[in-house]
mmCIF file of C-alpha atoms and ligand atoms in Angstrom:
data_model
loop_
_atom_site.group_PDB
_atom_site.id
_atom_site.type_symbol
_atom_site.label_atom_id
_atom_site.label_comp_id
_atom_site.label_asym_id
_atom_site.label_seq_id
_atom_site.Cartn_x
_atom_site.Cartn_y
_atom_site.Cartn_z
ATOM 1 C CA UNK A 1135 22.849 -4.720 -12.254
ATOM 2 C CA UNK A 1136 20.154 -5.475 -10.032
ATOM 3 C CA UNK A 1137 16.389 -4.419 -11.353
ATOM 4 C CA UNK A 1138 14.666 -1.029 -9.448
ATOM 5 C CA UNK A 1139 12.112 -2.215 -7.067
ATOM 6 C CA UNK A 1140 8.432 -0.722 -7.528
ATOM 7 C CA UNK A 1141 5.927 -1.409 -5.107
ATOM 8 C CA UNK A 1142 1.977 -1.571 -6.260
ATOM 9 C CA UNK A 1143 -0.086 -1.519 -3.356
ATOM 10 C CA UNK A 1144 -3.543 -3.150 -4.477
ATOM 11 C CA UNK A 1145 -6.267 -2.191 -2.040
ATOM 12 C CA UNK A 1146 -9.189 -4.073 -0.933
ATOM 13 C CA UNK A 1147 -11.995 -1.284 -1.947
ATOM 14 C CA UNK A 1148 -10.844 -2.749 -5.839
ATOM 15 C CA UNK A 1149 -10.236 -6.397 -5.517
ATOM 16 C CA UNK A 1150 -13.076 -7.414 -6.836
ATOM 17 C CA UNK A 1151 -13.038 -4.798 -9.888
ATOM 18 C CA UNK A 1152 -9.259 -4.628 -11.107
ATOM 19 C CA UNK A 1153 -9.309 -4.315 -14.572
ATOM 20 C CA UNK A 1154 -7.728 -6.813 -16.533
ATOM 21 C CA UNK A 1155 -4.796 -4.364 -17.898
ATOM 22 C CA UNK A 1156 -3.730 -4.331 -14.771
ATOM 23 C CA UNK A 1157 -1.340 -7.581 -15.406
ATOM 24 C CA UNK A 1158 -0.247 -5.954 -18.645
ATOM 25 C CA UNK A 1159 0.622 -3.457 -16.897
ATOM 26 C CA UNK A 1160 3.184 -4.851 -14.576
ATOM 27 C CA UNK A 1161 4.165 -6.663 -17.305
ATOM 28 C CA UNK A 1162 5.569 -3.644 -19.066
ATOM 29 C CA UNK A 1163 6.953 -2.432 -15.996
ATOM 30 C CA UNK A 1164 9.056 -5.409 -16.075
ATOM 31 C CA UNK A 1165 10.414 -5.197 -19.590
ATOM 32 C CA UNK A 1166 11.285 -1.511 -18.828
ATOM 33 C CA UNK A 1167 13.469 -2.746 -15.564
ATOM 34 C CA UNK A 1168 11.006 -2.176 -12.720
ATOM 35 C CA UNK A 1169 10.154 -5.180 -10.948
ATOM 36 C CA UNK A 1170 7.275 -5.196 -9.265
ATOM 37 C CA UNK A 1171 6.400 -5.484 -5.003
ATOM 38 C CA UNK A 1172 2.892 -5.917 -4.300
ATOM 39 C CA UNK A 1173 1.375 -4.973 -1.164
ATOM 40 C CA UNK A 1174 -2.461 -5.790 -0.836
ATOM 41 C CA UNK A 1175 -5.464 -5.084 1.697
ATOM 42 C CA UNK A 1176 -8.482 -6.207 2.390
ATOM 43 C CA UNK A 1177 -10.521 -4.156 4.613
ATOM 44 C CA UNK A 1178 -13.661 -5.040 3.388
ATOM 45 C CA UNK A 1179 -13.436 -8.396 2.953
ATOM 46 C CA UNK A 1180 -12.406 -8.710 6.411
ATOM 47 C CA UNK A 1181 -15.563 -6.523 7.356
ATOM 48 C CA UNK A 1182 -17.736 -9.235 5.694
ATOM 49 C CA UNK A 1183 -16.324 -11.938 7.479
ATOM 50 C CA UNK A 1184 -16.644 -10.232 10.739
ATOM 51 C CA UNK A 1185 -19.857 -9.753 10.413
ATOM 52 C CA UNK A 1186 -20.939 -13.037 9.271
ATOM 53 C CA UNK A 1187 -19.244 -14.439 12.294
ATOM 54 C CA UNK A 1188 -21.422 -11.745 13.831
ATOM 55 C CA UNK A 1189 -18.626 -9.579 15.002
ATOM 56 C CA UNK A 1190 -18.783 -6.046 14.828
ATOM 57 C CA UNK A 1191 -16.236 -4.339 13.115
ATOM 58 C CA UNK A 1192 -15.085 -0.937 14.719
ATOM 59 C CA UNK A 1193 -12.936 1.499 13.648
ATOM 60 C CA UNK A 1194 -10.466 4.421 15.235
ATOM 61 C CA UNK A 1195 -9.097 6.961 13.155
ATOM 62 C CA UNK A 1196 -9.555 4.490 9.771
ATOM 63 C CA UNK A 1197 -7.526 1.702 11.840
ATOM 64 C CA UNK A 1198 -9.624 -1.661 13.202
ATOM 65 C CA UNK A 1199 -9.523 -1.830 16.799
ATOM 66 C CA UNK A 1200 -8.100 -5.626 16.835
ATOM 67 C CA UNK A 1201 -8.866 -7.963 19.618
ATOM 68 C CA UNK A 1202 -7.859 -12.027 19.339
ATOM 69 C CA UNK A 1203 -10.854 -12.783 17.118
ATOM 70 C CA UNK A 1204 -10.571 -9.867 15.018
ATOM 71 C CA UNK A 1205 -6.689 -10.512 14.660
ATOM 72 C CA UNK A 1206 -8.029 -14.189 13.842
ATOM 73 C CA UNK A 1207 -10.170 -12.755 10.879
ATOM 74 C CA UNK A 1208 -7.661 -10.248 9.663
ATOM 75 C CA UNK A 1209 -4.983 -13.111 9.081
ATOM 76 C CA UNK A 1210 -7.839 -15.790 7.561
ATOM 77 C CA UNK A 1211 -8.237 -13.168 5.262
ATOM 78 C CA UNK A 1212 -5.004 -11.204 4.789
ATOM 79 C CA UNK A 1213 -2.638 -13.814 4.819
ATOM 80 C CA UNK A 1214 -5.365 -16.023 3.169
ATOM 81 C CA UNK A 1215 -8.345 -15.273 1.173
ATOM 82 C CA UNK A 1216 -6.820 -12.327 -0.345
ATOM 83 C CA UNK A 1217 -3.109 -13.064 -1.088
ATOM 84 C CA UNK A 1218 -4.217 -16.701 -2.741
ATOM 85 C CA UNK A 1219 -6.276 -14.674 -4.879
ATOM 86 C CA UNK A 1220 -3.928 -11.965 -5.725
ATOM 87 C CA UNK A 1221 -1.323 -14.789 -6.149
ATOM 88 C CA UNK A 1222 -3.803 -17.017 -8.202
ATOM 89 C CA UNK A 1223 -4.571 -13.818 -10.346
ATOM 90 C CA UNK A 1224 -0.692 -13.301 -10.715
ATOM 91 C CA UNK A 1225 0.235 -16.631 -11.638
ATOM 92 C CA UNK A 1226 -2.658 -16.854 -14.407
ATOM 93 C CA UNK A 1227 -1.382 -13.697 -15.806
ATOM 94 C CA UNK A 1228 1.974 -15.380 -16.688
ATOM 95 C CA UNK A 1229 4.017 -13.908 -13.744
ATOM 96 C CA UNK A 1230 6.158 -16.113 -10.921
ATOM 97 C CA UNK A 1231 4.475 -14.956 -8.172
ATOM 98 C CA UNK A 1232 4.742 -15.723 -4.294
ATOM 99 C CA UNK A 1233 2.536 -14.771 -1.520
ATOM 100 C CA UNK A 1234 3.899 -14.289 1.716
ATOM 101 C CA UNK A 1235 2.891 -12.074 4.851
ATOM 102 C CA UNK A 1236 5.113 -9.800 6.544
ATOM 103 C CA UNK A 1237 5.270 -12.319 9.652
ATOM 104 C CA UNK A 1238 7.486 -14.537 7.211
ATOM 105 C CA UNK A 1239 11.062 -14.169 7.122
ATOM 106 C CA UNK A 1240 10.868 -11.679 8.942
ATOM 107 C CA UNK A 1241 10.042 -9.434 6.483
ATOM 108 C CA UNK A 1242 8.082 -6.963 8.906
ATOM 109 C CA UNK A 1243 9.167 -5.819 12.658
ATOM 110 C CA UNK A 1244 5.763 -3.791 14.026
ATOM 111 C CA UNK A 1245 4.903 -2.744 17.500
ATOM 112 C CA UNK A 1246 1.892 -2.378 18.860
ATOM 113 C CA UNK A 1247 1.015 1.047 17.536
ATOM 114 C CA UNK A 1248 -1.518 2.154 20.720
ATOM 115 C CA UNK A 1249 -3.156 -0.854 23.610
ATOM 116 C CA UNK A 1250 -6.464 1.131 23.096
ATOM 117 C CA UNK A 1251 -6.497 -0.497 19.303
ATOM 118 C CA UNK A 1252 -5.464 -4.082 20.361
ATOM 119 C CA UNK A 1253 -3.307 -6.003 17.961
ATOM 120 C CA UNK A 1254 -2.977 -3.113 15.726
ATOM 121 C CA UNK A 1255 0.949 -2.745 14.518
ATOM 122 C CA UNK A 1256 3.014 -0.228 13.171
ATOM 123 C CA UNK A 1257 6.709 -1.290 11.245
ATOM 124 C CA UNK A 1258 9.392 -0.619 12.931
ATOM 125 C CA UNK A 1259 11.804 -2.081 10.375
ATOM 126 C CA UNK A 1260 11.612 -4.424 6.926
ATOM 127 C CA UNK A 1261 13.400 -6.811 5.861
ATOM 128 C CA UNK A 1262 14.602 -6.042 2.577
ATOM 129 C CA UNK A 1263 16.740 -8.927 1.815
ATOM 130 C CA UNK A 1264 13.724 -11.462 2.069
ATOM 131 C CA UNK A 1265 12.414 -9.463 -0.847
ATOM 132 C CA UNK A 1266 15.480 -9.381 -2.691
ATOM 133 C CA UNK A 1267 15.927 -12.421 -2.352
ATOM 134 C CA UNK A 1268 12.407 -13.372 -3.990
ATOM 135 C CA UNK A 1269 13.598 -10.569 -6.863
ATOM 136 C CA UNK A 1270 16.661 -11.753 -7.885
ATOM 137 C CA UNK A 1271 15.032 -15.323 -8.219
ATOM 138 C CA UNK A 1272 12.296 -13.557 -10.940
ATOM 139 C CA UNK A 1273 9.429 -13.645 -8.299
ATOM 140 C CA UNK A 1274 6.840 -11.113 -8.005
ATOM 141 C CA UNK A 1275 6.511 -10.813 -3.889
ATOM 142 C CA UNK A 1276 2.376 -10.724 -2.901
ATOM 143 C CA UNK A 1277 2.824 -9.126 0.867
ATOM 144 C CA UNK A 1278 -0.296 -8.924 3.057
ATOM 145 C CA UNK A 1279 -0.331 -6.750 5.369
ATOM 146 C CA UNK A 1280 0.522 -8.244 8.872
ATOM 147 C CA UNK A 1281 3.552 -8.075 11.189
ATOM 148 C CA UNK A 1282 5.407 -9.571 14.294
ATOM 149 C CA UNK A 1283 6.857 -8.048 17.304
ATOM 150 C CA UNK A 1284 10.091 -9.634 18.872
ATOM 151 C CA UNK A 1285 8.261 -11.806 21.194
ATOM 152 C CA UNK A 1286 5.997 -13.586 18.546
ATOM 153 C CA UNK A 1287 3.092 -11.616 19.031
ATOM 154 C CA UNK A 1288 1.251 -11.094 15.470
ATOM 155 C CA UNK A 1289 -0.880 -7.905 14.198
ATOM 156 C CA UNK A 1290 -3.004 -6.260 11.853
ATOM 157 C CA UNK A 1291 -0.936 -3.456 10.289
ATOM 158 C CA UNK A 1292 -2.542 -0.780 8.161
ATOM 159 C CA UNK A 1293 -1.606 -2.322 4.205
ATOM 160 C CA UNK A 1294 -1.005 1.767 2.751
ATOM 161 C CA UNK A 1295 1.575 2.212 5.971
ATOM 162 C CA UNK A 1296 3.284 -1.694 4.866
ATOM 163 C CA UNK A 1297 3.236 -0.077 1.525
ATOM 164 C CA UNK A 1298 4.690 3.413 2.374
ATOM 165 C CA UNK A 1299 7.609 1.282 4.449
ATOM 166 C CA UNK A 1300 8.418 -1.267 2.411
ATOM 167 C CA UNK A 1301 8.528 1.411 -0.622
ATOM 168 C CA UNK A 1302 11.280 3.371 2.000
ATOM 169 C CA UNK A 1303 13.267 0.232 2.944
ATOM 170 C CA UNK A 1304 14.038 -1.237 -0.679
ATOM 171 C CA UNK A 1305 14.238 3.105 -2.085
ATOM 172 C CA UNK A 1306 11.421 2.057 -4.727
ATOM 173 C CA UNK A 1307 11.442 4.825 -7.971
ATOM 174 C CA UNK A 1308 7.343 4.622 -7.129
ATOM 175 C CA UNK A 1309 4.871 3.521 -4.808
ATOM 176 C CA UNK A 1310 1.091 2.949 -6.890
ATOM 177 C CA UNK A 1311 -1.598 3.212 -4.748
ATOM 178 C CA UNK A 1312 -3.953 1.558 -6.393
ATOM 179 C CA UNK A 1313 -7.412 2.052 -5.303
ATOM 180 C CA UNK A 1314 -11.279 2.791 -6.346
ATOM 181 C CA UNK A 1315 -10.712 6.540 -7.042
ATOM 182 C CA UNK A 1316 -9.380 7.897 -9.963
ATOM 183 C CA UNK A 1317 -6.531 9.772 -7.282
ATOM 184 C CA UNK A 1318 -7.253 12.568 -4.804
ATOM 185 C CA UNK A 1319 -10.134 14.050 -5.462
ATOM 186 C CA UNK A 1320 -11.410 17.866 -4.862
ATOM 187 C CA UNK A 1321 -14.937 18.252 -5.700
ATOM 188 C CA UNK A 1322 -15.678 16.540 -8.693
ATOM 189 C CA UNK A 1323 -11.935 17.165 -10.033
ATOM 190 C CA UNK A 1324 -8.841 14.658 -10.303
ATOM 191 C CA UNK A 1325 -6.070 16.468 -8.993
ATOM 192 C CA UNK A 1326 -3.052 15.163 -11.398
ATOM 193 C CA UNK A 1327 -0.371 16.840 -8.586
ATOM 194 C CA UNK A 1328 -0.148 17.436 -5.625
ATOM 195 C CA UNK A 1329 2.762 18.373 -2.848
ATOM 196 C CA UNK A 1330 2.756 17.580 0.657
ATOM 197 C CA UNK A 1331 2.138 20.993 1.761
ATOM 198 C CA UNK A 1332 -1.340 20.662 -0.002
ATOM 199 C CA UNK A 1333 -2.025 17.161 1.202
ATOM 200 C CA UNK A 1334 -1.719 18.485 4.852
ATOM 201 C CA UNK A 1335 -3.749 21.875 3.504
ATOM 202 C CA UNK A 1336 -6.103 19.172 2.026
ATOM 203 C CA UNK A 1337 -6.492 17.057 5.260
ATOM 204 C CA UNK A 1338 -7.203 19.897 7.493
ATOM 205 C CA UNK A 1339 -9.879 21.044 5.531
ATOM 206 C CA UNK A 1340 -11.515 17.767 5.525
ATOM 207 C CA UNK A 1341 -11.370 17.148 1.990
ATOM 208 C CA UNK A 1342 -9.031 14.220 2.379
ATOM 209 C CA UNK A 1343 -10.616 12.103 4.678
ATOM 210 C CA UNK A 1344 -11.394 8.498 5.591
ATOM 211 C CA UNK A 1345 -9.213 5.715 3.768
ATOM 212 C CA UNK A 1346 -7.515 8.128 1.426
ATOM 213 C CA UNK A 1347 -5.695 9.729 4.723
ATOM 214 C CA UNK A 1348 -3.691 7.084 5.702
ATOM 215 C CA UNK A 1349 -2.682 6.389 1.688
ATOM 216 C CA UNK A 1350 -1.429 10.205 1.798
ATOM 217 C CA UNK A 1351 0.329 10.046 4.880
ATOM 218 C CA UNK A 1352 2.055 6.682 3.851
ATOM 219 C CA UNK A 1353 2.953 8.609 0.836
ATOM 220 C CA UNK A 1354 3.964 12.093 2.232
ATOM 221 C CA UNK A 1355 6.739 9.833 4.354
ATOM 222 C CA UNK A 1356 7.828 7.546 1.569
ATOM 223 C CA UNK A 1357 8.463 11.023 -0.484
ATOM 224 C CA UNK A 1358 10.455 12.624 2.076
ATOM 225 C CA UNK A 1359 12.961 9.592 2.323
ATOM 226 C CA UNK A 1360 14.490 7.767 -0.613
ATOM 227 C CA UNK A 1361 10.831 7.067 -2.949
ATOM 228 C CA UNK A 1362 10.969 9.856 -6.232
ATOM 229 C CA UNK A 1363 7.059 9.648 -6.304
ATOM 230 C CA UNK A 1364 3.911 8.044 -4.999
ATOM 231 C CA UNK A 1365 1.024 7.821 -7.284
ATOM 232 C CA UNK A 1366 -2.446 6.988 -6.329
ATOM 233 C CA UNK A 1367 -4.721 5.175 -9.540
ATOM 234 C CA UNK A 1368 -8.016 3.431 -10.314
ATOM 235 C CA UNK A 1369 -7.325 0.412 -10.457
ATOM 236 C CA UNK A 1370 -10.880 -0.381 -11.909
ATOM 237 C CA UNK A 1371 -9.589 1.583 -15.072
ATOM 238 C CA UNK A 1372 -7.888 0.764 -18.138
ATOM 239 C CA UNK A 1373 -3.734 1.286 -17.754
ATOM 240 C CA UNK A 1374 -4.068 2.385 -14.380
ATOM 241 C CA UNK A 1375 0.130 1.677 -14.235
ATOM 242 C CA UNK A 1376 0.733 4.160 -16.895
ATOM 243 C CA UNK A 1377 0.480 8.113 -16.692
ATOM 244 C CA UNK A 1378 -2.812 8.392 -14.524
ATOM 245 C CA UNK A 1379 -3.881 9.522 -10.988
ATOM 246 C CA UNK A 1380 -2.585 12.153 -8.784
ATOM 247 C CA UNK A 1381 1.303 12.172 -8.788
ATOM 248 C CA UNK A 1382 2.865 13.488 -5.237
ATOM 249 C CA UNK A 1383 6.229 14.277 -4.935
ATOM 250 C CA UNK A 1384 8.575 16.167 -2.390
ATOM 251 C CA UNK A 1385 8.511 19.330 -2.831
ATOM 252 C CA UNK A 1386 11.858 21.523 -2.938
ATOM 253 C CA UNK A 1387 12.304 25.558 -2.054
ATOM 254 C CA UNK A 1388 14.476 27.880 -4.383
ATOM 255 C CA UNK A 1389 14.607 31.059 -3.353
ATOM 256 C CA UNK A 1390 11.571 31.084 -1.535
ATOM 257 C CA UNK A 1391 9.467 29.499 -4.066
ATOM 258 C CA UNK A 1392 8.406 25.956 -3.928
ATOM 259 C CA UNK A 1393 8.575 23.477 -7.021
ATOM 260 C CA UNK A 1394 8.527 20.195 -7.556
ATOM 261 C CA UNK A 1395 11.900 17.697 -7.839
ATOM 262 C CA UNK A 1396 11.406 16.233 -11.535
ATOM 263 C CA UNK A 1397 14.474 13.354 -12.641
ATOM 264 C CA UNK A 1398 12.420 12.830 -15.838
HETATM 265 N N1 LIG B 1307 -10.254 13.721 -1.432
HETATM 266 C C1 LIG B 1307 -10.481 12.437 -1.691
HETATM 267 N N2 LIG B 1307 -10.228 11.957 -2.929
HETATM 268 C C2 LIG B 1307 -10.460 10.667 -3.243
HETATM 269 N N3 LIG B 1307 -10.950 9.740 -2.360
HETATM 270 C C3 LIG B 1307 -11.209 10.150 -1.103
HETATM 271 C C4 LIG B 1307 -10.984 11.510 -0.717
HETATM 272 N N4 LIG B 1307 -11.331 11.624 0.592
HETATM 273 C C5 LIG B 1307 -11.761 10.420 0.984
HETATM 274 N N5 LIG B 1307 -11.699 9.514 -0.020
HETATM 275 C C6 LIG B 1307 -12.116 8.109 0.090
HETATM 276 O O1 LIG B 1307 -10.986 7.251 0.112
HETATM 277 C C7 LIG B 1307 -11.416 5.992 -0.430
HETATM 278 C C8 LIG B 1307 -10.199 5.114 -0.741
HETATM 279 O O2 LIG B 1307 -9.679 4.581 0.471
HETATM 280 P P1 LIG B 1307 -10.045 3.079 0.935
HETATM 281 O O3 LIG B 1307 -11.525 2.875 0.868
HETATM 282 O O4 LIG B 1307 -9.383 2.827 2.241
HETATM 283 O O5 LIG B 1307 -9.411 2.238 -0.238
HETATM 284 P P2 LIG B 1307 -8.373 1.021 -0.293
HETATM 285 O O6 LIG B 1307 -9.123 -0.198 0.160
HETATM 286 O O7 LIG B 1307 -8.033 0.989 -1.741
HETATM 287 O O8 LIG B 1307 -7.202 1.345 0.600
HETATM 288 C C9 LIG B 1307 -12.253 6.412 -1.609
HETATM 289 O O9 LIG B 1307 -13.141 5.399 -2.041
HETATM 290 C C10 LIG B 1307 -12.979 7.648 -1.093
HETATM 291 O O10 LIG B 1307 -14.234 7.293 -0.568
HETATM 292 C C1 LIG B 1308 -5.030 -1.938 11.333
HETATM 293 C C2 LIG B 1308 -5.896 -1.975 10.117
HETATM 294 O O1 LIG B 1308 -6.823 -1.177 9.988
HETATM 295 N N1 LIG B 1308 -5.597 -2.907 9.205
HETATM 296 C C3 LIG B 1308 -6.352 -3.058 7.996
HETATM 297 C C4 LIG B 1308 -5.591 -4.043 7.116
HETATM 298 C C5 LIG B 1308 -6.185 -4.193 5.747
HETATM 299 C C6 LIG B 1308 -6.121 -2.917 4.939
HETATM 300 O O2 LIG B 1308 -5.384 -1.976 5.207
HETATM 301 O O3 LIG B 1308 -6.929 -2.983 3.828
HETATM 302 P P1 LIG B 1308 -7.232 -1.813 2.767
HETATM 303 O O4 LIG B 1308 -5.977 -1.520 2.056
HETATM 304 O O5 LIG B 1308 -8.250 -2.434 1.887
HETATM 305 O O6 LIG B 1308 -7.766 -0.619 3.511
HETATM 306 C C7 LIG B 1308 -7.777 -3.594 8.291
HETATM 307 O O7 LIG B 1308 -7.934 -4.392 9.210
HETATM 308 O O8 LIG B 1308 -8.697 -3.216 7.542
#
């Protein structure tokens, strides 16, 4: 029987600060049967870089409007910097682990999500079987977060929304978000659940806003199609894999009242 994808989506905000448990972590995953997909970012790093090249980065809606050079520092980054180190990390953990980009194999089909952002993508369809094909061979997949249309044209592609689809296309049991907030936060409170209709409730009220928006709205998709749950962690904190954050989860009506689906 073939193992239950379950893709961790390591942002860039905690690169730098993932706590060591981390790699136990997926390590238990895999003895219980989950095999992990990661998915990283790096918006920050490719910030720095940008600006030490003396670039200016520039956002629109939490996407970065993409032009050749900035498409040139995204994939230096991405498809370098980043997913070496995330590779390096995995392999020096004890895992098989290969880093690829979504331009390879195939793995990610984006168009260009809107000319006013430049080479900004959005997936139009994954790949799965390059990724199974990595999984049944044992390897952990390390997938930064750029895409291809069908005339070779590469882009920058939001790494929550690769996340969200690539969660959808293999029907992962969970997506992590892993990031540098302990989950959605309202005030000074972790919320430990949440359902979609208080996401929305939550963004239209401005209290989810900047880089946590396009996490929830990769995850309020990824819960209405195949994914059970999407759960959004610290990764800077100790077991961050197991039983913490802000669980969300499609929500379903009986008889007028609204509760959560639980299989556990
Ligand atoms: N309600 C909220 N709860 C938690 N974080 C929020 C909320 N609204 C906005 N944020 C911001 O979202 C950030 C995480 O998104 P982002 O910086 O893009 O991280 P990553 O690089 O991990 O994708 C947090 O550091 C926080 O500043
Ligand atoms: C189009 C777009 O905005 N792409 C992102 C890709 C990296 C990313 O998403 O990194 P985080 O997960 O650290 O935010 C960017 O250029 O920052």
């Amino acid at each position: 029987m073939r193992v239950q994808p379950v893709v961790i989506k390591v942002g860039g905000s905690v690169l730098e600060t993932l706590h060591s448990s981390f790699f136990q972590d997926c390590g238990h995953l895999l003895k219980k049967g989950f095999h992990p997909v990661v998915v990283h970012g790096g918006g920050p790093e490719i910030s720095r870089l940008q600006e030490r090249l003396g670039l200016t980065p520039q956002f629109c809606d939490g996407l970065r409007v993409t032009d050749d050079q900035g498409l040139k520092v995204a994939e230096m980054v991405l498809a370098g910097s980043v997913n070496k180190q995330l590779a390096a990390m995995f392999q020096t953990a004890g895992f098989s682990a290969l880093g690829l980009s979504g331009v390879d194999g195939g793995l990610l089909s984006v168009r260009q999500k809107d000319p006013k952002l430049g080479w900004v993508g959005e997936v139009s369809s994954v790949c799965p079987a390059v990724l199974y094909d990595l999984i049944d061979r044992g390897w952990i997949p390390i997938v930064a977060s750029l895409g291809m249309d069908s005339w070779g044209q590469r882009y920058n592609v939001n790494a929550d929304s690769v996340a969200g689809a690539i969660a959808q296309a293999l029907s992962a049991e969970r997506l992590f978000m892993v990031t540098d907030v302990p989950g959605i936060m309202k005030g000074d409170r972790v919320l430990s659940q949440v359902t979609p209709t208080e996401v929305q409730t939550m963004i239209q009220k401005g209290i989810i806003q900047g880089g946590m928006v396009p996490k929830v709205k990769a995850a309020l998709e990824a819960v209405e199609t195949a994914v059970h749950e999407v759960v959004i962690v610290d990764g800077s904190a100790s077991g961050c894999l197991m039983n913490t954050g802000t669980r969300i989860r499609k929500e379903v009506k009986t008889h007028g009242l609204i509760s959560h689906l639980s299989a556990e």
